[in-house]
Amino acid sequence: MRVFGSGIGALLLGQPGRTRIRILQALLGIPALLLMQCLVLVDRMRQGAPWAPFYWYVGCSLLGCVAFYALLRTGLSNRLSAEASLSRPQMLFAMLCVGWAYVLAGPTRTVLMVLMPLILSFGVFALEERGVRELSLLGILTMAVSIGIRGLFEGTENDAVHDAMAWNMLAVAMVSI
């Protein structure tokens, strides 16, 4: 772990201090993003679904992570926002990624809903109460739209009931937070 204190760590994460903490916090979401991509990948392979939408999803989600990293690492986030960690935009981006993954995923898709309250919990300390409420509502709406889009193209009546029950649990969790 000493490597990250100097040398390559300083190059990738910056010097110890606020910027490094912000970058490390932003990087915490990458494992969840990779797990979402793996879940969608496995479902796509099992279903024999077209690959182009998956490639777009992976490319856009990774590009977003790189963009947030670059904004934080270069210090541009300090000039672009009063909230230099860009928590709100990062949470919004993560919620949209979850919604997109939900549309692409197959039978295991409801597992993705667990990520919405997790995303919201990252902002509880960084944002004001109103911002957390707005993001909670946005997460609920994002999943409702994702379920609707999925239902239009691939849904069955059984899927609709299953998705509606999962969405209700998500809504309760998000409102509770």
XYZ file of C-alpha atoms in Angstrom:
177
model
C 0.000 0.000 0.000
C 3.036 2.238 0.423
C 3.224 2.541 -3.371
C 0.108 4.696 -3.288
C 1.741 7.143 -0.868
C 4.297 8.261 -3.416
C 5.344 7.621 -6.982
C 2.633 5.970 -9.006
C 0.006 6.656 -6.316
C 0.775 10.363 -6.352
C 0.648 10.353 -10.135
C -2.741 8.610 -10.294
C -4.393 10.005 -7.180
C -2.597 13.275 -6.508
C -0.871 14.313 -3.327
C -2.435 13.353 0.005
C -5.283 15.699 0.833
C -8.789 16.596 -0.307
C -8.252 15.871 -4.007
C -6.962 12.380 -3.286
C -9.911 11.662 -0.982
C -12.370 12.850 -3.648
C -10.717 10.670 -6.280
C -10.731 7.625 -4.006
C -14.413 8.203 -3.220
C -15.203 8.451 -6.930
C -13.302 5.233 -7.614
C -15.413 3.385 -5.017
C -18.225 3.129 -7.566
C -16.171 1.356 -10.205
C -16.460 -2.161 -8.696
C -20.265 -1.825 -8.656
C -20.180 -0.613 -12.260
C -18.053 -3.593 -13.291
C -20.404 -5.969 -11.480
C -23.365 -4.428 -13.323
C -21.540 -4.920 -16.603
C -20.803 -8.554 -15.725
C -24.440 -9.184 -14.796
C -25.645 -7.706 -18.078
C -22.944 -9.642 -19.954
C -24.010 -12.969 -18.441
C -27.687 -12.257 -19.138
C -26.882 -11.249 -22.723
C -24.915 -14.453 -23.268
C -27.729 -16.585 -21.812
C -30.402 -14.855 -23.895
C -28.479 -14.550 -27.124
C -29.428 -10.860 -27.234
C -27.788 -8.376 -29.630
C -24.417 -7.093 -28.502
C -24.442 -3.513 -29.826
C -26.545 -2.069 -26.950
C -24.223 -3.755 -24.442
C -21.134 -2.301 -26.092
C -22.687 1.185 -26.030
C -23.532 0.762 -22.357
C -20.026 -0.386 -21.410
C -18.385 2.356 -23.476
C -20.557 5.176 -22.147
C -20.396 4.045 -18.524
C -16.610 3.691 -18.591
C -16.238 7.006 -20.417
C -18.286 8.661 -17.677
C -15.988 7.232 -15.003
C -12.927 8.470 -16.870
C -14.497 11.924 -17.272
C -15.262 12.231 -13.543
C -11.756 11.018 -12.691
C -10.234 13.595 -15.051
C -12.361 16.432 -13.632
C -11.346 15.533 -10.088
C -7.683 14.782 -10.833
C -7.075 17.974 -12.791
C -8.868 20.098 -10.197
C -11.340 21.310 -12.808
C -14.148 20.163 -10.516
C -13.142 22.945 -8.101
C -13.887 25.536 -10.768
C -17.004 23.898 -12.201
C -18.963 23.334 -9.010
C -19.341 24.691 -5.510
C -19.325 21.046 -4.453
C -15.856 20.042 -5.682
C -16.346 16.299 -5.207
C -19.136 16.380 -7.833
C -21.162 13.991 -5.677
C -24.508 14.973 -7.140
C -23.498 14.593 -10.829
C -21.706 11.333 -10.047
C -24.757 9.958 -8.255
C -27.022 11.013 -11.094
C -24.698 9.347 -13.585
C -24.595 6.156 -11.493
C -28.400 6.067 -11.266
C -28.701 6.428 -15.028
C -26.178 3.611 -15.489
C -28.245 1.364 -13.213
C -31.411 2.215 -15.146
C -29.708 1.524 -18.467
C -28.310 -1.782 -17.185
C -31.805 -2.724 -16.004
C -33.185 -2.246 -19.498
C -30.426 -4.433 -20.965
C -30.365 -7.163 -18.314
C -32.402 -10.319 -18.326
C -33.900 -12.336 -15.479
C -31.370 -11.188 -12.885
C -32.158 -7.500 -13.472
C -33.952 -6.856 -10.175
C -30.642 -7.402 -8.365
C -29.577 -4.074 -9.871
C -32.181 -2.207 -7.840
C -30.106 -2.838 -4.712
C -27.602 -0.347 -6.082
C -30.005 2.615 -6.044
C -30.154 3.000 -2.237
C -26.411 2.369 -2.113
C -25.841 5.228 -4.564
C -28.145 7.451 -2.549
C -26.270 6.660 0.655
C -23.087 8.153 -0.814
C -24.747 11.559 -0.944
C -26.347 11.585 2.461
C -23.331 13.347 3.984
C -22.228 15.340 0.934
C -25.568 16.872 -0.033
C -28.210 18.911 1.681
C -31.476 17.235 2.646
C -33.276 18.657 -0.382
C -30.635 17.268 -2.749
C -30.953 13.793 -1.236
C -34.755 13.963 -1.578
C -34.470 15.048 -5.218
C -32.021 12.262 -6.025
C -34.232 9.753 -4.225
C -37.184 10.768 -6.377
C -35.010 10.738 -9.471
C -33.820 7.204 -8.675
C -37.401 6.025 -8.229
C -38.436 7.644 -11.517
C -35.362 6.333 -13.344
C -36.257 2.792 -12.404
C -39.928 3.309 -13.286
C -38.932 4.526 -16.751
C -36.434 1.673 -17.139
C -39.089 -0.867 -16.196
C -41.510 0.757 -18.650
C -38.996 0.723 -21.500
C -38.080 -2.868 -20.796
C -41.749 -3.841 -20.640
C -42.406 -2.304 -24.045
C -39.764 -4.382 -25.763
C -39.284 -7.590 -23.794
C -41.834 -7.819 -21.032
C -44.336 -10.494 -20.191
C -47.188 -10.255 -17.700
C -45.133 -12.234 -15.187
C -42.184 -9.861 -15.706
C -44.454 -6.868 -15.128
C -45.688 -8.204 -11.787
C -42.167 -9.132 -10.687
C -40.766 -5.746 -11.744
C -43.609 -3.862 -10.060
C -43.018 -5.651 -6.755
C -39.282 -4.963 -6.922
C -39.926 -1.318 -7.828
C -42.279 -0.910 -4.854
C -39.588 -2.209 -2.509
C -37.084 0.149 -4.102
C -39.426 3.100 -3.684
C -39.919 2.320 0.009
C -36.162 2.016 0.543
C -35.395 5.251 -1.317
C -38.071 7.227 0.531
C -36.882 5.789 3.852
C -33.353 7.005 3.250
